[in-house]
Amino acid sequence: PASNPVRLRQVLSNLLSNAIKFTEKGEIVLSVNLQTYDPAKERAIVGFAVTDSGVFLAASPSSDLT
């Protein structure tokens, strides 16, 4: 199934907003990783990660973006 671009944008925006809110000094990194690519189907699986040096927040269950 194709991803939902609106939902993906919302999730990434929320993750980055939280990183900005809780990181007074240091760094915030958005990593994008191409995990698999099938040129015949023009299909890719892409991973996203947001890391920061700010205050730790407990992880919440991840949501399905598809």
XYZ file of N, CA and C in Angstrom:
198
model
N 0.822 -1.199 0.000
C 0.000 0.000 0.000
C 0.864 1.261 0.000
N 0.399 2.276 -0.637
C 1.119 3.552 -0.690
C 0.993 4.269 0.645
N 1.989 5.095 0.933
C 1.930 5.859 2.181
C 0.955 7.022 2.040
N 0.538 7.538 3.153
C -0.348 8.690 3.193
C 0.535 9.922 3.403
N 0.767 10.729 2.370
C 1.698 11.858 2.500
C 1.263 12.892 3.533
N -0.031 13.076 3.716
C -0.513 14.038 4.713
C -0.169 13.540 6.115
N -0.410 12.260 6.357
C -0.106 11.666 7.676
C 1.398 11.653 7.922
N 2.179 11.316 6.921
C 3.636 11.313 7.059
C 4.133 12.706 7.416
N 3.652 13.714 6.717
C 4.041 15.104 7.004
C 3.667 15.483 8.430
N 2.488 15.074 8.876
C 2.018 15.386 10.227
C 2.917 14.734 11.283
N 3.242 13.468 11.098
C 4.077 12.757 12.068
C 5.477 13.363 12.122
N 6.087 13.605 10.965
C 7.425 14.201 10.951
C 7.413 15.604 11.551
N 6.390 16.373 11.256
C 6.270 17.716 11.819
C 6.162 17.668 13.339
N 5.362 16.745 13.861
C 5.222 16.604 15.313
C 6.531 16.181 15.964
N 7.224 15.224 15.364
C 8.505 14.774 15.917
C 9.528 15.903 15.929
N 9.602 16.647 14.833
C 10.552 17.760 14.764
C 10.156 18.884 15.718
N 8.880 19.169 15.841
C 8.417 20.209 16.773
C 8.782 19.858 18.209
N 8.586 18.597 18.589
C 8.959 18.165 19.936
C 10.462 18.258 20.145
N 11.231 17.874 19.147
C 12.686 17.969 19.263
C 13.113 19.419 19.455
N 12.513 20.323 18.707
C 12.839 21.751 18.829
C 12.426 22.272 20.206
N 11.255 21.869 20.664
C 10.728 22.356 21.942
C 11.616 21.953 23.121
N 12.170 20.731 23.085
C 12.899 20.202 24.228
C 14.417 20.215 24.055
N 14.917 20.860 23.020
C 16.358 20.948 22.801
C 16.768 22.413 22.843
N 17.269 22.842 24.011
C 17.710 24.231 24.143
C 19.084 24.440 23.517
N 19.949 23.431 23.641
C 21.295 23.473 23.065
C 21.568 22.109 22.456
N 22.452 22.085 21.488
C 22.819 20.800 20.913
C 22.355 20.675 19.480
N 21.907 19.465 19.146
C 21.558 19.233 17.747
C 20.263 18.460 17.603
N 19.654 18.637 16.436
C 18.477 17.886 16.015
C 18.801 17.354 14.626
N 18.613 16.050 14.443
C 18.951 15.422 13.166
C 17.739 14.658 12.641
N 17.374 14.941 11.403
C 16.359 14.158 10.698
C 17.104 13.269 9.717
N 17.013 11.950 9.921
C 17.679 10.992 9.037
C 16.643 10.327 8.145
N 16.993 10.176 6.890
C 16.140 9.489 5.921
C 16.970 8.369 5.319
N 16.427 7.148 5.354
C 17.175 5.976 4.935
C 16.363 5.180 3.912
N 16.933 4.974 2.734
C 16.299 4.120 1.731
C 16.584 2.677 2.118
N 15.548 1.956 2.552
C 15.733 0.590 3.028
C 15.661 -0.424 1.897
N 14.690 -0.286 1.024
C 14.604 -1.153 -0.154
C 14.034 -0.354 -1.314
N 14.383 -0.788 -2.514
C 13.853 -0.140 -3.717
C 13.643 -1.196 -4.782
N 12.466 -1.206 -5.370
C 12.131 -2.123 -6.456
C 11.849 -1.286 -7.699
N 12.849 -1.148 -8.595
C 12.648 -0.302 -9.774
C 11.546 -0.814 -10.701
N 11.329 -2.112 -10.737
C 10.292 -2.657 -11.614
C 8.904 -2.172 -11.191
N 8.689 -2.056 -9.894
C 7.392 -1.610 -9.379
C 7.403 -0.130 -9.008
N 8.560 0.524 -9.179
C 8.732 1.922 -8.751
C 8.244 2.087 -7.315
N 8.746 1.208 -6.446
C 8.315 1.164 -5.049
C 9.540 1.180 -4.144
N 9.466 1.963 -3.085
C 10.569 2.052 -2.133
C 10.025 2.009 -0.709
N 10.847 1.503 0.185
C 10.566 1.593 1.613
C 11.617 2.530 2.190
N 11.136 3.593 2.824
C 12.010 4.636 3.348
C 11.807 4.723 4.855
N 12.915 4.792 5.590
C 12.852 4.948 7.044
C 13.184 6.376 7.438
N 12.534 6.866 8.482
C 12.783 8.208 9.006
C 13.121 8.090 10.488
N 14.051 8.931 10.953
C 14.384 8.992 12.380
C 14.701 10.430 12.747
N 14.212 10.847 13.903
C 14.547 12.159 14.447
C 15.299 11.910 15.747
N 16.512 12.443 15.840
C 17.294 12.349 17.067
C 17.654 13.753 17.515
N 17.766 13.902 18.832
C 18.131 15.214 19.366
C 18.889 15.029 20.672
N 19.478 16.111 21.148
C 20.238 16.077 22.397
C 19.453 16.711 23.540
N 18.156 16.831 23.370
C 17.310 17.468 24.375
C 16.847 16.511 25.453
N 15.865 16.953 26.226
C 15.298 16.197 27.332
C 14.654 14.924 26.798
N 14.874 13.803 27.491
C 14.322 12.518 27.066
C 12.834 12.444 27.367
N 12.053 12.006 26.395
C 10.634 11.721 26.579
C 10.417 10.238 26.323
N 9.600 9.598 27.135
C 9.317 8.177 26.949
C 8.703 7.950 25.572
N 9.105 6.866 24.949
C 8.601 6.544 23.610
C 7.127 6.173 23.681
N 6.389 6.588 22.679
C 4.992 6.191 22.569
C 4.888 5.176 21.438
N 3.840 4.379 21.442
C 3.703 3.396 20.360
C 3.705 4.084 18.995
N 4.449 3.516 18.073
C 4.512 4.116 16.738
C 3.215 3.840 15.990
N 2.910 4.720 15.069
C 1.681 4.560 14.299
C 2.013 4.071 12.898
N 1.072 3.422 12.295
C 1.223 2.925 10.937
C 0.879 4.053 9.972
N 1.811 4.378 9.072
C 1.609 5.495 8.163
C 0.955 5.091 6.856
N 0.688 3.824 6.677
C 0.109 3.387 5.408
C -1.391 3.407 5.461
